[in-house]
Coordinates of C-alpha atoms and ligand atoms in Angstrom, one line a residue:
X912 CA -7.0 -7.4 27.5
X913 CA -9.6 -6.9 25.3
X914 CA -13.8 -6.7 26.5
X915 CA -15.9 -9.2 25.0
X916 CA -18.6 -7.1 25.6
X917 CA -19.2 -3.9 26.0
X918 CA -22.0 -2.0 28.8
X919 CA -23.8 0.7 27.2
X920 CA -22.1 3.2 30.4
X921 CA -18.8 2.6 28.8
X922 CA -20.5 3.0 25.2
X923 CA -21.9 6.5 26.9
X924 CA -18.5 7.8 27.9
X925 CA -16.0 7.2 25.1
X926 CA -19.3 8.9 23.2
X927 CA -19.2 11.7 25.6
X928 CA -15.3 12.7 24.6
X929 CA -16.2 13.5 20.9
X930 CA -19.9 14.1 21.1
X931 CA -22.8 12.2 20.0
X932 CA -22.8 13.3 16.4
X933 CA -19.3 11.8 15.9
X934 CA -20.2 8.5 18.1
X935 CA -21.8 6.1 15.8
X936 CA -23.7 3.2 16.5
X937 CA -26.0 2.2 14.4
X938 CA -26.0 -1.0 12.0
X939 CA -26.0 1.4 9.1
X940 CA -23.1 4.1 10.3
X941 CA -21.2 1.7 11.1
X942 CA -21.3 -1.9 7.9
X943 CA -19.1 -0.1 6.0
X944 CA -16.4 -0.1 8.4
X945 CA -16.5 -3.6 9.1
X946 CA -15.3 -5.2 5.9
X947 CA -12.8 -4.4 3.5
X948 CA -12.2 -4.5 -0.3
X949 CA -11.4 -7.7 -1.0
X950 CA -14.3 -9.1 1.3
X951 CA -11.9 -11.4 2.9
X952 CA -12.8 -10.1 6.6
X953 CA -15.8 -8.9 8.7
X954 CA -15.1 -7.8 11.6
X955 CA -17.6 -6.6 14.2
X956 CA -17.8 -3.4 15.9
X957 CA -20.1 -1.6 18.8
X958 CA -19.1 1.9 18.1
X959 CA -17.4 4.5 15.9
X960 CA -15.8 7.3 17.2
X961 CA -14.1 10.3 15.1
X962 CA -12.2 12.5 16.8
X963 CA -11.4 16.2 15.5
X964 CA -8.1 16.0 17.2
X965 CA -5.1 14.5 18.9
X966 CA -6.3 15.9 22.2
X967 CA -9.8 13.6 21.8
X968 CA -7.8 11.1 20.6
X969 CA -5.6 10.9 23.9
X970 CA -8.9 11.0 25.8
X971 CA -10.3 8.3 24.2
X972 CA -7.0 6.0 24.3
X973 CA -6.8 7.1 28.1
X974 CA -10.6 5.7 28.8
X975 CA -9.5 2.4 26.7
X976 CA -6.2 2.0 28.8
X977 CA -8.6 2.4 32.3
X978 CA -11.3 0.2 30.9
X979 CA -9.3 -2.2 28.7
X980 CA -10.9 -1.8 25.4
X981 CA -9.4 -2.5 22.3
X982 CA -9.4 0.4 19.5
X983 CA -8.9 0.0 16.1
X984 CA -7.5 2.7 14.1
X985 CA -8.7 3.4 10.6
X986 CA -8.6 5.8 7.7
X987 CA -9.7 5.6 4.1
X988 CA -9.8 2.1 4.7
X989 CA -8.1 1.1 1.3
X990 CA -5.8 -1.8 3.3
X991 CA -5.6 -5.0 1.8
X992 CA -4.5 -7.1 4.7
X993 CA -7.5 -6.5 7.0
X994 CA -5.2 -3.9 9.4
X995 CA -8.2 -1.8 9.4
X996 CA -10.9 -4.1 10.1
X997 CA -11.8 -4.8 13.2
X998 CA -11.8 -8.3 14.6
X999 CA -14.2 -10.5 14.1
X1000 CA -16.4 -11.6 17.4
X1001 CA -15.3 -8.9 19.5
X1002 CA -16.2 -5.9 20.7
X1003 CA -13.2 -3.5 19.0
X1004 CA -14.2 0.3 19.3
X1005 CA -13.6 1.8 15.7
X1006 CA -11.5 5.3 15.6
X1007 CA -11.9 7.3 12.5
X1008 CA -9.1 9.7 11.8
X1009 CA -11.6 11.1 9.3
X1010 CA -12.9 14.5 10.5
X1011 CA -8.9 15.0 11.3
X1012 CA -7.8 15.7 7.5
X1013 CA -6.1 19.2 7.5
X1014 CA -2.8 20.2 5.7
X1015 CA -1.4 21.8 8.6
X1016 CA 1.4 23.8 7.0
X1017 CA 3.6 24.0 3.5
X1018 CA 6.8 25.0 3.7
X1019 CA 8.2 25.0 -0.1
X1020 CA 11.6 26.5 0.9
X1021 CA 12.1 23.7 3.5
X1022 CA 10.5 21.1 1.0
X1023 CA 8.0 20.0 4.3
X1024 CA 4.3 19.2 4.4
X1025 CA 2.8 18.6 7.5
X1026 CA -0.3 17.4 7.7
X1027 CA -3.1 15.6 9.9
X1028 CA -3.3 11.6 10.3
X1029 CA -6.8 11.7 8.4
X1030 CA -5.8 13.9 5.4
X1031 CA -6.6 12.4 2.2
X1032 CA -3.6 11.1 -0.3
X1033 CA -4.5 13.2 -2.8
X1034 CA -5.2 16.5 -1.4
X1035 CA -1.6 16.1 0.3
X1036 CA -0.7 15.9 -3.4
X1037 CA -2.8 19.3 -4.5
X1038 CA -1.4 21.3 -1.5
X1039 CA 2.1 20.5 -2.5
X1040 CA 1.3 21.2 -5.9
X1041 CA -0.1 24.6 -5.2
X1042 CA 3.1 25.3 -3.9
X1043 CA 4.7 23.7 -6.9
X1044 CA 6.3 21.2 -5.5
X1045 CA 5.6 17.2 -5.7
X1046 CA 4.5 15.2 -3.2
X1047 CA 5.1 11.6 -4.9
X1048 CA 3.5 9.1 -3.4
X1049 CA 1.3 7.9 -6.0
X1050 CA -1.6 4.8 -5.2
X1051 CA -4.6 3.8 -7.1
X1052 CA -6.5 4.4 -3.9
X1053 CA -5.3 8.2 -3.8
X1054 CA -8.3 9.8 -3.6
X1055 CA -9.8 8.0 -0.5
X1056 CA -6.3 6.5 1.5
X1057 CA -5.3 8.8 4.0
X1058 CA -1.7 9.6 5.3
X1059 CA -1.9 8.0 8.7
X1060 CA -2.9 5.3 6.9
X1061 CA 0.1 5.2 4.3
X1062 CA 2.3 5.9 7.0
X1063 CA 0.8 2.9 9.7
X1064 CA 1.3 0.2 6.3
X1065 CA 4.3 2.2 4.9
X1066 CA 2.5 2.5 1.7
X1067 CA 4.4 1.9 -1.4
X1068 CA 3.1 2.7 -4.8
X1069 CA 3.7 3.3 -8.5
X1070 CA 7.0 5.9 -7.5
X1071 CA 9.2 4.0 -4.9
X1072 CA 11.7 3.0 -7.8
X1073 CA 12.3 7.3 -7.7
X1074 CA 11.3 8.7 -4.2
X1075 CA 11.3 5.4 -1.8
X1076 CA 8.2 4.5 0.2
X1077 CA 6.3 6.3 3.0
X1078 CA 8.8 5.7 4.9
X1079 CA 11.7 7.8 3.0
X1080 CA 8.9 10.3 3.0
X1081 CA 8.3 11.3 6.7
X1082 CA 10.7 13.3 8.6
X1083 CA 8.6 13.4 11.7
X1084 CA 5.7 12.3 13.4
X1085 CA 3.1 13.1 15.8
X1086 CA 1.4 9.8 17.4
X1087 CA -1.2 9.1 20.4
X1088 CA 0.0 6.5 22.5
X1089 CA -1.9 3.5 23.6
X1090 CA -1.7 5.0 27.2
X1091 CA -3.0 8.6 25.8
X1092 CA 0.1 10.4 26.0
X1093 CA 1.0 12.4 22.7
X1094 CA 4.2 12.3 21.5
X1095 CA 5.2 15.4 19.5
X1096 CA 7.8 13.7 17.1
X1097 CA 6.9 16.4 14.4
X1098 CA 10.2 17.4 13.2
X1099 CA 11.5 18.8 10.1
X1100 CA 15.2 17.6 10.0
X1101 CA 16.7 15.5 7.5
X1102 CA 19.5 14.8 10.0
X1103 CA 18.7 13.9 13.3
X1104 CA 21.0 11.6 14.7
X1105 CA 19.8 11.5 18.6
X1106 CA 18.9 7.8 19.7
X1107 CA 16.5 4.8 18.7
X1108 CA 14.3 5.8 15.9
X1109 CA 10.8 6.3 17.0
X1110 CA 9.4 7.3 14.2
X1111 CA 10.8 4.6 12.1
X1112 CA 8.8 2.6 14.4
X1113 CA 5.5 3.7 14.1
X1114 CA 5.4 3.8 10.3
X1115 CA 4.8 0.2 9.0
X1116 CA 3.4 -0.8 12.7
X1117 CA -0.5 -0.6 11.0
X1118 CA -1.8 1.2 14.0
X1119 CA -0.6 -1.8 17.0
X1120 CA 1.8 0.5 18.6
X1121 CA -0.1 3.8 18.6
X1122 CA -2.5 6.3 16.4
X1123 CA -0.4 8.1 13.7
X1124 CA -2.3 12.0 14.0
X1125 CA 0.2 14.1 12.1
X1126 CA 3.1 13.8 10.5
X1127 CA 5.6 15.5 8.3
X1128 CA 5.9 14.8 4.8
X1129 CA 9.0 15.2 2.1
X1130 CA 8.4 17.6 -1.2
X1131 CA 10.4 17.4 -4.2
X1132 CA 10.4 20.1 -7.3
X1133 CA 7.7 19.4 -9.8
X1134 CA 9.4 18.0 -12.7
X1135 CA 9.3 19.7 -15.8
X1136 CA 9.3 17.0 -18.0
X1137 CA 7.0 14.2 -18.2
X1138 CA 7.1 11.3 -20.6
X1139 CA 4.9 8.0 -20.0
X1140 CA 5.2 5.2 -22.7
X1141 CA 3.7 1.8 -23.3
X1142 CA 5.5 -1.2 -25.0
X1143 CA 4.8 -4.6 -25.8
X1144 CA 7.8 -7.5 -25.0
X1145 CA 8.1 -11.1 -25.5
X1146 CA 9.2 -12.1 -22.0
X1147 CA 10.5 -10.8 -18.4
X1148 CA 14.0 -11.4 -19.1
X1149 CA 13.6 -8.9 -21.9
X1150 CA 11.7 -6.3 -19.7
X1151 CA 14.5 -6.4 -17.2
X1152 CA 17.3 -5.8 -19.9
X1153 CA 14.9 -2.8 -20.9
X1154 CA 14.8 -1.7 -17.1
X1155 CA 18.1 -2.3 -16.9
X1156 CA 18.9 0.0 -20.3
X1157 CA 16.6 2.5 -19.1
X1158 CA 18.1 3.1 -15.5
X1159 CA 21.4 3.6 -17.1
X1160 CA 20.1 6.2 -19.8
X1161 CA 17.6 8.1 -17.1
X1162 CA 19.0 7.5 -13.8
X1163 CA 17.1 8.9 -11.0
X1164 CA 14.4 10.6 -13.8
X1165 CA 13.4 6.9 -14.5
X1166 CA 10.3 7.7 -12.2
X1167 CA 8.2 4.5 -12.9
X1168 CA 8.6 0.8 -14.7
X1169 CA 5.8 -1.0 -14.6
X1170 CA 5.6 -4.9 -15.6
X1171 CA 1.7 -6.3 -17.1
X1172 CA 1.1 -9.3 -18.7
X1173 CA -1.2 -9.9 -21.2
X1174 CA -4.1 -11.1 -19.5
X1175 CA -4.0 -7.9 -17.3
X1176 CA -4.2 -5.7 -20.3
X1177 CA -7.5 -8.1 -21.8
X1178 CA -9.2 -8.0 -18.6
X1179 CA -8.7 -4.2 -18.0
X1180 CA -9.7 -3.8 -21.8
X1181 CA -12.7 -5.8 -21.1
X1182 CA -14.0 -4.5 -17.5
X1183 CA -12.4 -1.1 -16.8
X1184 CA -14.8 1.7 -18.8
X1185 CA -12.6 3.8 -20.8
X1186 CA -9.3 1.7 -20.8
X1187 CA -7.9 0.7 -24.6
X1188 CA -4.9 -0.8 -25.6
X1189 CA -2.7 1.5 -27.3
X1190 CA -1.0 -0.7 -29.2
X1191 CA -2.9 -2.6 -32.3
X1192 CA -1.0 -6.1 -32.0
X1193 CA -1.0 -8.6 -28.7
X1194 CA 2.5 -9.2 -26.6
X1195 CA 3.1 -11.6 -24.0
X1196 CA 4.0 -8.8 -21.9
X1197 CA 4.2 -5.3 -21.8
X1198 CA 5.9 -2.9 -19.4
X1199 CA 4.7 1.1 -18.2
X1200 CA 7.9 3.8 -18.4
X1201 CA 7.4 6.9 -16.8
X1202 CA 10.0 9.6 -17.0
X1203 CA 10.4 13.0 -15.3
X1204 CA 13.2 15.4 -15.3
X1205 CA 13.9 18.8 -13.1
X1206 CA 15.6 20.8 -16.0
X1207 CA 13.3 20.5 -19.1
X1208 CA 10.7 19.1 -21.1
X1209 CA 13.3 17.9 -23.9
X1210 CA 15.4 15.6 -21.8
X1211 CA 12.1 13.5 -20.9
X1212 CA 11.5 13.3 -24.5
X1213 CA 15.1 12.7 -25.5
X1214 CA 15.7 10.1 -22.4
X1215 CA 12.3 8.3 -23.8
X1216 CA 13.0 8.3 -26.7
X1217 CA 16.8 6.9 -26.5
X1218 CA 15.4 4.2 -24.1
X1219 CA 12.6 2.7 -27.0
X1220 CA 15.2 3.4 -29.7
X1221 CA 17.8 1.3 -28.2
X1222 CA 15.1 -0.8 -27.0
X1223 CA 14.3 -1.6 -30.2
X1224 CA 17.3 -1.9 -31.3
X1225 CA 18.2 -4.5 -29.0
X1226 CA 14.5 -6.3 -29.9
X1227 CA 13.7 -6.0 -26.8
X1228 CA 10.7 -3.4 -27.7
X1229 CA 8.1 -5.0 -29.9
X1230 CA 6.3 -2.3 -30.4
X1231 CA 5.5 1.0 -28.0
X1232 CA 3.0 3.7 -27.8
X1233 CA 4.4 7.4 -26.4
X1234 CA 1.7 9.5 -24.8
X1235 CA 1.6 12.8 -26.6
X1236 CA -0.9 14.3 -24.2
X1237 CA -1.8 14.5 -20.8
X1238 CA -4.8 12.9 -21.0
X1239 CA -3.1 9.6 -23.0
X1240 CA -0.5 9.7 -20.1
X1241 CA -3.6 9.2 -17.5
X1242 CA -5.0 6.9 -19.8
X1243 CA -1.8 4.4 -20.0
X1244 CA -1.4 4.5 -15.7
X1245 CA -5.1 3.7 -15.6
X1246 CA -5.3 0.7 -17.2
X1247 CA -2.0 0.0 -15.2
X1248 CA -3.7 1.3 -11.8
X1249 CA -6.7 -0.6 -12.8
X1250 CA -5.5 -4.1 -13.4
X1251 CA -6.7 -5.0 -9.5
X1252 CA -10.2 -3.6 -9.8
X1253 CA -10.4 -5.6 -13.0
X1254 CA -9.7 -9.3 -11.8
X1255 CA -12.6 -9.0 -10.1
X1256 CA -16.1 -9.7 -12.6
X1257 CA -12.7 -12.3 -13.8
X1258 CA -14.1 -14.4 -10.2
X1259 CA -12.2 -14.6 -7.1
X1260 CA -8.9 -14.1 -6.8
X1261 CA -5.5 -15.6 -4.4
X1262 CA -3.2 -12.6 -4.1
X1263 CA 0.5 -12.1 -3.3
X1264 CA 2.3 -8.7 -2.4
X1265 CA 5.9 -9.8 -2.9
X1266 CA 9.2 -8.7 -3.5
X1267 CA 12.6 -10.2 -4.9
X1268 CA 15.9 -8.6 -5.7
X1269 CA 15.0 -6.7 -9.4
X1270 CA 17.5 -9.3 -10.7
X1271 CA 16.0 -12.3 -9.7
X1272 CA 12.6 -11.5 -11.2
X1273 CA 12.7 -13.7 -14.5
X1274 CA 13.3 -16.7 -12.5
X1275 CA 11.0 -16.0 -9.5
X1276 CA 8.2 -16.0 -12.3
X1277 CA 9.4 -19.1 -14.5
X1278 CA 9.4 -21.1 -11.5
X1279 CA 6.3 -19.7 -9.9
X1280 CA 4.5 -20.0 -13.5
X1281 CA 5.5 -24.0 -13.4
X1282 CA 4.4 -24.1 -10.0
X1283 CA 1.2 -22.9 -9.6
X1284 CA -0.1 -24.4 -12.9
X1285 CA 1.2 -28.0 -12.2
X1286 CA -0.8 -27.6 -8.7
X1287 CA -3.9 -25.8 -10.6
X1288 CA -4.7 -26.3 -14.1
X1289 CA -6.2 -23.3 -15.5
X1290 CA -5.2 -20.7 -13.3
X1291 CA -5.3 -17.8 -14.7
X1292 CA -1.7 -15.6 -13.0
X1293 CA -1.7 -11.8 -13.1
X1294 CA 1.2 -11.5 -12.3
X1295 CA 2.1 -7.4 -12.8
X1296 CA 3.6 -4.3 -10.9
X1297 CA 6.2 -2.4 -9.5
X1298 CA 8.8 -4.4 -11.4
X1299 CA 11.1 -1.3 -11.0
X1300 CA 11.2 -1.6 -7.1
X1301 CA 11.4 -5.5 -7.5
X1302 CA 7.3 -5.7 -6.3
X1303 CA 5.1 -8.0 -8.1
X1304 CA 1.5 -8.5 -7.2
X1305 CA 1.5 -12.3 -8.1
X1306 CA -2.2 -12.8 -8.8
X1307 CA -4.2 -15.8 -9.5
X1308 CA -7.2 -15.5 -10.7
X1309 CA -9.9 -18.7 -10.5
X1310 CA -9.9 -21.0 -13.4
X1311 CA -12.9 -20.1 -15.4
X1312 CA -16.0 -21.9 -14.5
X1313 CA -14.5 -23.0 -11.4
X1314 CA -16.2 -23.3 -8.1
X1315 CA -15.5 -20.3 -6.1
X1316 CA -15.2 -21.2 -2.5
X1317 CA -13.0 -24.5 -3.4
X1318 CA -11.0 -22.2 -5.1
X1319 CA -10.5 -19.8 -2.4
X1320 CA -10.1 -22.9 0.4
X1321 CA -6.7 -23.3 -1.7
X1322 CA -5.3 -20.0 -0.3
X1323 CA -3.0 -20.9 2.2
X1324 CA -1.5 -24.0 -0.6
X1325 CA -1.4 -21.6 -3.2
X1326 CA 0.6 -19.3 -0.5
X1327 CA 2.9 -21.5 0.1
X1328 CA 4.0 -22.4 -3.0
X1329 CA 4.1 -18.9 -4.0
X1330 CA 5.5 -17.8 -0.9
X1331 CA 8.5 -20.7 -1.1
X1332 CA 10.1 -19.6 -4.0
X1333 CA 9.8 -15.9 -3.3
X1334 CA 11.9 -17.0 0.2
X1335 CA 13.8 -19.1 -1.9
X1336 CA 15.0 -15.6 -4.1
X1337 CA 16.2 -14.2 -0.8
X1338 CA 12.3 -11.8 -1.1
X1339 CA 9.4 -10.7 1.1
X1340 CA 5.9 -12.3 1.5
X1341 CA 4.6 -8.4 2.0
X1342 CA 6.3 -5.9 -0.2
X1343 CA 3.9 -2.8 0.3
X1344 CA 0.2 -3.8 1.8
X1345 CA 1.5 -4.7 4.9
X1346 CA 0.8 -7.8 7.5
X1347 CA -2.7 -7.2 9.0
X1348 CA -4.6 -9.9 10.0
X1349 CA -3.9 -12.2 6.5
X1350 CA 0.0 -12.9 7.0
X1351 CA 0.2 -12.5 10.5
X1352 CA 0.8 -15.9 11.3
X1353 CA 2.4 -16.5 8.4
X1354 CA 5.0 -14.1 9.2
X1355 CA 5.9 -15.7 12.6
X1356 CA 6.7 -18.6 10.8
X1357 CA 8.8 -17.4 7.9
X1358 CA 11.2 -15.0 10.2
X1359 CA 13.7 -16.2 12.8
X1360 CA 12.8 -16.3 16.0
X1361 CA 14.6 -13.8 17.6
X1362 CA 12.6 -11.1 15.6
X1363 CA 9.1 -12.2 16.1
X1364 CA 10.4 -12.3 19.7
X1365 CA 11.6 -8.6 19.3
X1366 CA 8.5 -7.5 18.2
X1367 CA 6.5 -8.9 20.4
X1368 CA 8.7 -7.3 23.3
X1369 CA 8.3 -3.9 21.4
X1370 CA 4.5 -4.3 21.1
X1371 CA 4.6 -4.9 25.1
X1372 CA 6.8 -2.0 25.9
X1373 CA 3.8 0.4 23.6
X1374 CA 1.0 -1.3 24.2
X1375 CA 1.4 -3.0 28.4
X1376 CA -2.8 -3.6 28.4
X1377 CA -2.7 -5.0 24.6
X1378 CA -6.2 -2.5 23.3
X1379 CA -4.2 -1.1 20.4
X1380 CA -5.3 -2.6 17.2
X1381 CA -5.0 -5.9 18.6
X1382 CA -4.4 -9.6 16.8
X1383 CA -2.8 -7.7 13.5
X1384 CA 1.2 -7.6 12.4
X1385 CA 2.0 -9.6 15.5
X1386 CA 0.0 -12.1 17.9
X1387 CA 0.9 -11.7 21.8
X1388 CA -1.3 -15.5 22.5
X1389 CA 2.2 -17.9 22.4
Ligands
2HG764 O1 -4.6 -5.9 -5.8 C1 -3.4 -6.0 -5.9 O2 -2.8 -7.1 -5.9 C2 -2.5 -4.8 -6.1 C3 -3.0 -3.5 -5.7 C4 -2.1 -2.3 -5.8 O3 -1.0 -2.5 -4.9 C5 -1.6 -2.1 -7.2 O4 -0.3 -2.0 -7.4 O5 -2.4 -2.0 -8.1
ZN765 ZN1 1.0 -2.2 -5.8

């Protein structure tokens, strides 16, 4: 079990494996590590430790496993379910995968990256690009996440609807058990039929069944055509007809379809330096389409343009802006990337990561919309994402003027009303952030039985002294 407290000997020696330089202590080194973006936890934390590699890692998780002290993983610490924070009142030893952020090897013929736990999102995406290929995992956070990190949440993103989530983008792993043994899963095969999938089960386990310290990634050709457009629509049921019209005239190059509603686009107008609306007139709702294709630059151009021209046709496009330069197409998935960041100066905010069946979205929102404003006059929803993937991030942000802290003491209501209906469309209360410490015990409640039960026996079977990330995904105190 986890130490309380911690003696300044044991302090000494997990310090001693990586060397005082890379054991942090002080108040300083070590606040921004205990809290995470939203500010929804603060956790507390003796120590920092960043190892340069998977041998200091196994020491460290060797002296935990002796000593019984629980570690918590972390790298860019971008999460948004408090997985990376440690607990609060406790004595958790932070582990850094920071210093460990190398791209190992490229391999453009085999289509393989492999890199190190701590390398950074977007230099992952440089390296393949030097080689040009594509590695597509695409986040707003890109330039601090890091891949053990996507890989411990199965990160998600702006791309899934083209190239799946982390998960469809690892073919092997290497991890540091909670015991300190290092398992050397990093293999490059697309077809590996030979027993229970360990690797599925470390991806998506947010650090509670061992430390993710390489791993090896997917590439894809760049494409060579790239189109991104922005249209305004009267409702969801017409931006799923236009998501519908666009899958069957791009297939596989439809690479992105992005849902926003209107208050999203006035508050990332308003608070978001640099972001403008492209198109002159308001809409109800507007939706992102991003379109890449292997062969040339004219079939993005001809698929984009068929998809608004029919779109138009049908009246389901009010109006749409095309980028006609790089820079507008950055522009366009900024404001879209930005609409989080910008609910912010808007006041506090009750969020929901969830998914439905693509087909089922126009209802989940009608009845969510009648829900949560009958229980709270004045909410404000921003509701928007990966409406390609069937993700929404169904956001509510605090009425204007309205007290803050009542506001957020409605979470767990506002949850479950939210929460009801997605169940009720046959979808998932975490489509891409993840479990943590927020829907843990949600989750136990919401899934049968049997499968909580599984993964508690799982987390036993990893983690016999319970010091790996503990309290987050699943709770062993039934
Ligand atoms: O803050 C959110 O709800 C969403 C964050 C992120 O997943 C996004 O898609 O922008
Ligand atoms: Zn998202």
């Amino acid at each position: 079990m986890s130490t309380p407290g911690i003696s300044t000997d044991l302090l000494d020696r997990f310090a001693a494996i990586v060397g005082d330089k890379y054991a942090l202590r002080s108040e300083a080194d070590l606040a921004p590590h205990l809290i995470e973006n939203r500010g929804l936890y603060h956790g507390s934390s003796p120590l920092l430790l960043k190892p340069g590699s998977a041998e200091e890692v196994s020491d460290i998780m060797k002296l935990a496993t002796e000593t019984g002290t629980a570690i918590v993983p972390q790298t860019g610490n971008t999460g948004l379910v408090g997985g990376q924070t440690p607990r609060a009142g406790k004595s958790d030893i932070i582990l850094s995968l920071e210093r460990m952020n190398r791209i190992r090897d490229v391999d453009p013929v085999a289509n393989v990256l492999v890199a190190d736990g701590g390398a950074i999102l977007a230099d992952v995406q440089k390296a393949a690009e030097a080689h040009g290929r594509l590695f597509p995992l695409s986040l707003g956070s890109e330039g601090s996440c890091r891949i053990g990190g996507n890989l411990s949440t199965n990160a998600g993103g702006t791309a899934v609807l083209a190239y799946g989530n982390m998960r469809q983008l690892c073919l092997g792993l290497e991890v540091v058990l909670p015991t300190g043994e290092i398992w050397d899963g990093l293999r490059r095969l697309k077809k590996d039929n030979t027993g229970y999938d360990l690797r599925d089960l470390f991806i998506g386990a947010e650090g509670t069944l061992g430390i993710i310290t390489g791993a090896v990634l997917k590439l894809f050709p760049q494409p060579l055509g790239h189109q991104v457009a922005f249209a305004g629509l009267n409702s969801v049921e017409d931006a799923l007809a236009l998501f519908n019209l666009a899958a069957s005239l791009c297939g596989t190059s439809l690479t992105g379809f992005e849902l926003m509603p209107r208050f999203g686009v006035e508050i990332t107008t308003r608070h978001i330096d640099g972001v403008r609306d492209p198109l002159e007139a308001a809409y109800p709702w507007y939706v992102l389409i991003d379109i890449s294709t292997s062969d040339s630059a004219e079939t993005a151009e001809r698929m984009m343009n068929g998809v608004l021209e029919q779109g138009f046709e049908a009246g389901l496009v009010l109006d749409a802006a095309i980028a006609s330069s790089v820079a507008q197409q950055q522009a366009i998935w900024h404001m879209r990337e930005s609409m989080s960041d910008a609910q912010k100066p808007e006041g506090r905010s009750i969020k929901h990561d969830v998914s439905v069946p693509v087909s089922r979205i126009p209802h989940f929102m009608a009845e969510a919309e009648e829900a949560v404003m009958a229980a709270m006059p004045g909410a404000r929803i921003c509701a928007f994402g990966h409406m390609g993937d069937g993700n929404i991030h169904y956001n509510i942000s605090q009425p204007v003027g309205a007290d803050k802290a009542a506001f957020i003491a409605r979470w767990r209501e506002m949850n479950h009303i939210v929460h009801g209906l997605v169940l009720a469309h046959g979808g998932s209360i975490s489509a891409e952030h993840g479990i943590g410490q927020l829907k843990r015990d949600e989750l136990a409640t919401i899934r049968p039985a049997i499968e909580i039960e599984l993964m508690r026996r799982i987390k036993r079977a990893f983690d016999p002294a319970g010091i790996m990330n503990p309290g987050k995904v699943v709770s062993l105190d039934v």
